[in-house]
């Protein structure tokens, strides 16, 4: 069994910053990759940022230069530093760990950016 718990999020004014964190626990042999996704009301869930086990990163064009993903392989944790937030970043943010052949999702955390 693997459990994934996300934290962080909240309400912030445009231009502000937030930091999301995510931790995986349980029967973990190797984490292939982890990523952050978001889903705004009425929209599909989309990839925000991802990082592989070797540290290669990938970002959505809309967040490049503003968001930074990081992970700690020893602690099975990941973070998403979000700077220069915009109202269009408002969404529920989910973290995902790719462990073995399966994906494990966190419960989601609300990020609201006011204008």
XYZ file of N, CA, C and O in Angstrom, residues 4 21 24 31 33 36 46 51 58 65 77 83-86 92 97-99 103-104 106 108 111-112:
100
model
N -0.306 8.832 -0.492
C 0.245 10.104 -0.965
C -0.551 11.226 -0.324
O -1.787 11.258 -0.441
N 3.521 20.889 -1.123
C 4.369 19.755 -0.778
C 3.573 18.468 -0.901
O 2.348 18.472 -0.789
N 5.046 10.664 -0.182
C 4.592 9.308 -0.398
C 5.139 8.417 0.705
O 6.292 8.563 1.120
N 10.629 5.282 -7.134
C 9.738 6.288 -7.707
C 10.297 6.699 -9.058
O 11.402 7.250 -9.146
N 8.889 8.824 -11.265
C 8.709 10.259 -11.510
C 7.623 10.758 -10.579
O 6.855 9.983 -10.007
N 3.009 17.393 -10.687
C 1.888 18.186 -10.183
C 0.933 18.469 -11.347
O 1.374 18.827 -12.442
N -4.760 19.075 -16.026
C -3.606 19.290 -16.892
C -2.307 19.173 -16.102
O -2.260 19.441 -14.900
N 8.969 15.821 -12.683
C 10.400 15.593 -12.532
C 10.644 14.098 -12.484
O 9.930 13.360 -11.798
N 9.958 18.996 -16.535
C 9.096 19.390 -17.638
C 8.020 20.305 -17.068
O 7.434 19.990 -16.022
N 9.185 29.534 -15.856
C 9.777 30.748 -15.317
C 9.137 31.217 -14.029
O 9.667 32.116 -13.366
N 9.560 12.764 -1.173
C 8.744 13.968 -1.138
C 8.978 14.800 -2.384
O 9.984 14.638 -3.083
N 5.619 31.019 -7.873
C 5.846 32.453 -7.732
C 5.076 33.221 -8.800
O 4.634 32.647 -9.792
N 4.944 34.502 -8.570
C 4.251 35.379 -9.533
C 2.904 34.787 -9.944
O 2.579 34.699 -11.138
N 2.146 34.378 -8.969
C 0.870 33.710 -9.251
C -0.112 34.646 -9.933
O -0.140 35.856 -9.672
N -0.912 34.047 -10.798
C -1.919 34.782 -11.561
C -3.298 34.213 -11.249
O -3.418 33.043 -10.874
N -7.600 23.287 -8.344
C -7.211 22.272 -7.370
C -5.957 21.604 -7.909
O -5.925 21.169 -9.061
N 2.662 10.412 -7.831
C 3.908 9.646 -7.836
C 3.729 8.448 -8.756
O 2.729 7.741 -8.672
N 4.691 8.234 -9.624
C 4.706 7.051 -10.477
C 5.644 6.045 -9.812
O 6.863 6.213 -9.821
N 5.060 4.992 -9.237
C 5.821 4.010 -8.477
C 5.576 2.636 -9.089
O 4.439 2.172 -9.139
N 0.258 4.595 -10.778
C 0.238 6.004 -10.410
C -0.518 6.156 -9.101
O -1.585 5.554 -8.911
N 0.027 6.989 -8.211
C -0.613 7.246 -6.931
C -0.821 8.748 -6.789
O 0.128 9.532 -6.900
N -2.320 12.251 -4.821
C -2.678 12.896 -3.581
C -4.128 13.349 -3.632
O -4.794 13.259 -4.665
N -5.445 16.326 -3.439
C -5.753 17.610 -4.051
C -5.800 18.723 -3.019
O -6.266 18.527 -1.896
N -5.840 25.983 -4.643
C -5.053 27.207 -4.773
C -5.951 28.263 -5.402
O -6.499 28.045 -6.490
N -6.124 29.367 -4.716
C -6.965 30.450 -5.209
C -6.142 31.726 -5.261
O -5.564 32.134 -4.255
